[in-house]
Short mmCIF file of C-alpha atoms and ligand atoms in Angstrom, two decimals:
data_model
loop_
_atom_site.label_atom_id
_atom_site.label_comp_id
_atom_site.label_asym_id
_atom_site.label_seq_id
_atom_site.Cartn_x
_atom_site.Cartn_y
_atom_site.Cartn_z
CA MET A 1 64.10 167.45 250.43
CA PRO A 2 63.75 169.79 248.56
CA THR A 3 63.84 173.29 250.03
CA ALA A 4 61.29 176.07 248.84
CA PHE A 5 61.78 179.21 250.41
CA LEU A 6 58.62 181.65 249.86
CA ASP A 7 58.23 185.22 250.71
CA ARG A 8 55.55 186.23 252.29
CA ASP A 9 53.77 189.30 250.94
CA GLY A 10 52.27 189.21 247.06
CA VAL A 11 52.93 185.52 247.35
CA ILE A 12 51.11 183.87 250.30
CA ASN A 13 49.09 187.02 250.77
CA ARG A 14 47.60 189.73 249.43
CA LYS A 15 50.48 192.94 249.75
CA ALA A 16 49.62 196.04 251.12
CA PRO A 17 49.51 199.23 249.20
CA GLU A 18 53.64 200.51 248.13
CA GLY A 19 54.81 202.03 250.96
CA SER A 20 52.03 200.42 253.76
CA TYR A 21 52.27 197.41 255.66
CA ILE A 22 50.41 194.65 257.17
CA THR A 23 50.59 195.62 260.20
CA ARG A 24 47.45 193.52 262.35
CA PRO A 25 45.73 190.19 262.06
CA PRO A 26 42.33 191.18 260.27
CA GLU A 27 44.70 192.54 257.42
CA PHE A 28 46.38 189.46 256.43
CA GLN A 29 44.75 187.42 253.50
CA LEU A 30 45.29 184.74 252.01
CA LEU A 31 45.82 184.96 248.25
CA PRO A 32 44.65 182.67 245.73
CA GLY A 33 45.98 179.59 245.15
CA ALA A 34 48.62 180.07 247.92
CA ALA A 35 47.70 177.38 250.20
CA ASP A 36 47.06 174.97 247.69
CA GLY A 37 50.63 175.26 245.97
CA ILE A 38 51.86 174.75 249.45
CA ARG A 39 49.66 172.00 250.22
CA LYS A 40 51.21 170.28 247.03
CA LEU A 41 54.85 170.82 247.51
CA LYS A 42 54.55 169.85 250.98
CA GLU A 43 52.16 166.53 250.07
CA HIS A 44 55.59 165.91 247.93
CA GLY A 45 57.88 165.60 250.36
CA TRP A 46 59.21 169.71 250.51
CA ARG A 47 60.05 171.72 253.44
CA LEU A 48 58.87 174.51 253.18
CA ILE A 49 59.77 178.31 254.32
CA VAL A 50 58.63 181.64 254.44
CA VAL A 51 61.75 184.33 254.55
CA THR A 52 59.97 187.76 254.83
CA ASN A 53 61.32 191.56 254.90
CA GLN A 54 59.26 193.63 257.69
CA ARG A 55 60.66 196.77 257.61
CA GLY A 56 57.37 197.71 259.04
CA VAL A 57 58.59 196.64 262.87
CA ALA A 58 61.86 199.22 262.54
CA LEU A 59 59.83 202.52 261.45
CA GLY A 60 57.31 201.56 264.17
CA ARG A 61 54.21 200.49 262.65
CA MET A 62 54.31 197.46 263.95
CA SER A 63 55.74 195.77 267.45
CA ALA A 64 57.51 192.72 266.92
CA ASP A 65 54.41 191.10 268.44
CA ASP A 66 52.30 192.51 265.83
CA LEU A 67 54.23 190.31 263.70
CA SER A 68 54.04 187.77 265.46
CA ALA A 69 50.26 187.25 265.46
CA ILE A 70 50.07 187.87 261.75
CA HIS A 71 52.04 184.91 261.59
CA ALA A 72 50.24 182.94 264.23
CA LYS A 73 47.41 183.99 262.14
CA MET A 74 49.22 182.81 258.11
CA ARG A 75 49.84 179.10 259.80
CA ARG A 76 46.46 178.67 261.48
CA GLU A 77 44.83 179.52 258.14
CA LEU A 78 47.32 177.57 256.28
CA LYS A 79 46.93 174.78 258.81
CA ASP A 80 43.13 174.57 258.53
CA LEU A 81 43.55 173.83 254.69
CA ASP A 82 46.15 171.45 255.45
CA ALA A 83 48.90 173.99 254.12
CA ASP A 84 51.25 174.68 256.96
CA VAL A 85 54.95 175.15 256.63
CA ASP A 86 57.82 174.63 258.21
CA GLY A 87 59.08 177.32 259.45
CA VAL A 88 59.15 181.73 259.45
CA TYR A 89 62.10 183.95 259.39
CA ALA A 90 61.43 187.68 259.36
CA CYS A 91 63.64 190.73 259.53
CA PRO A 92 62.41 193.42 261.30
CA HIS A 93 65.34 195.84 260.42
CA ASP A 94 65.71 199.22 258.50
CA LYS A 95 67.17 199.57 255.12
CA GLY A 96 71.08 198.69 254.97
CA ILE A 97 71.47 197.95 258.57
CA CYS A 98 71.78 194.50 258.27
CA CYS A 99 72.97 191.53 256.47
CA CYS A 100 68.81 189.39 256.92
CA ARG A 101 66.93 191.99 254.97
CA LYS A 102 66.64 190.43 251.45
CA PRO A 103 68.50 190.32 249.24
CA GLU A 104 71.00 189.75 252.06
CA THR A 105 70.69 185.68 252.83
CA GLY A 106 70.90 185.90 256.30
CA LEU A 107 67.66 184.98 256.74
CA PHE A 108 68.21 181.66 254.25
CA HIS A 109 71.11 180.78 256.57
CA GLN A 110 69.14 181.30 259.79
CA ALA A 111 66.93 178.78 258.17
CA ARG A 112 69.64 176.40 257.53
CA ARG A 113 71.63 176.77 260.73
CA ASP A 114 67.66 175.36 262.13
CA TRP A 115 67.83 172.51 259.17
CA PRO A 116 71.64 171.71 258.08
CA GLU A 117 69.87 169.22 255.87
CA ILE A 118 69.34 171.99 253.72
CA ASP A 119 71.63 172.48 250.22
CA PHE A 120 70.68 175.95 248.74
CA LEU A 121 71.66 173.84 245.21
CA ASP A 122 68.26 171.92 245.61
CA SER A 123 65.73 174.79 246.76
CA VAL A 124 63.77 177.33 245.12
CA VAL A 125 62.83 181.30 246.09
CA ILE A 126 59.49 182.10 245.26
CA GLY A 127 58.93 185.91 245.45
CA ASP A 128 57.48 188.83 243.71
CA SER A 129 59.98 191.20 244.27
CA LEU A 130 63.98 191.66 242.62
CA SER A 131 65.41 191.33 245.71
CA ASP A 132 63.63 187.71 246.06
CA MET A 133 65.18 186.98 242.81
CA ALA A 134 69.06 188.75 243.61
CA ALA A 135 69.26 186.97 247.44
CA ALA A 136 68.08 183.33 244.94
CA THR A 137 71.14 184.22 242.77
CA ARG A 138 73.17 184.84 245.43
CA LEU A 139 72.44 181.49 247.31
CA GLY A 140 72.76 179.37 243.76
CA CYS A 141 68.73 178.54 244.14
CA GLN A 142 66.24 178.30 241.62
CA LYS A 143 63.91 181.12 241.19
CA ILE A 144 60.19 181.41 240.50
CA TRP A 145 59.09 185.11 239.93
CA ILE A 146 55.63 185.54 240.66
CA GLY A 147 54.24 187.72 238.32
CA HIS A 148 56.39 187.28 235.68
CA ASP A 149 57.15 183.08 235.45
CA ALA A 150 54.10 181.91 237.17
CA ALA A 151 51.18 183.65 238.66
CA SER A 152 51.30 181.94 242.31
CA ILE A 153 52.20 179.46 243.99
CA ASP A 154 50.16 176.81 242.90
CA ASP A 155 51.28 177.41 239.32
CA ALA A 156 54.65 177.30 241.03
CA ALA A 157 54.15 174.20 242.49
CA ASP A 158 53.03 172.65 238.97
CA GLN A 159 56.01 173.89 237.67
CA LEU A 160 58.49 172.34 239.87
CA LEU A 161 56.41 168.64 240.11
CA ARG A 162 56.43 168.59 236.34
CA ALA A 163 60.02 169.31 236.26
CA SER A 164 61.15 166.84 239.22
CA SER A 165 58.16 163.97 237.65
CA ALA A 166 59.71 164.85 234.21
CA PRO A 167 62.81 161.76 232.96
MG1 MG B 1 57.18 189.86 248.08
ZN1 ZN B 2 67.27 191.83 259.21
#
């Protein structure tokens, strides 16, 4: 089973303005095509894992409970659209102090501890930031850069499913 690692802000949900953060559930809004793409990949047997940097926790803009409430809302909204994800891994730390803030790869390794069958060489990282792409390179994952290679998760899913059904 292939795995798609999804960044959150700017990929699944609308990004907060530069320098600010999604800190409360009402600020979380799904992007067009996010649920459709997740559902398509799920229907084709993909494992879907969210990996997200949430430095706003370290900066005191939100608590760990706020972050959990935001992720509960995300999963509820996706589930309502038949597009639930398998896991959510977040780095709450400030820059430069941990091994999980992307482009570090700790979140991906945490996921593989929970799903030992994850093979990074059979995985794709879908993200909108250079840090997502850099983490993918370190892990040997395929990468799809939202805003460059694809417009949305839906577009990325179409590319992946087309590639996997090619002779
Ligand atoms: Mg992002
Ligand atoms: Zn971290």
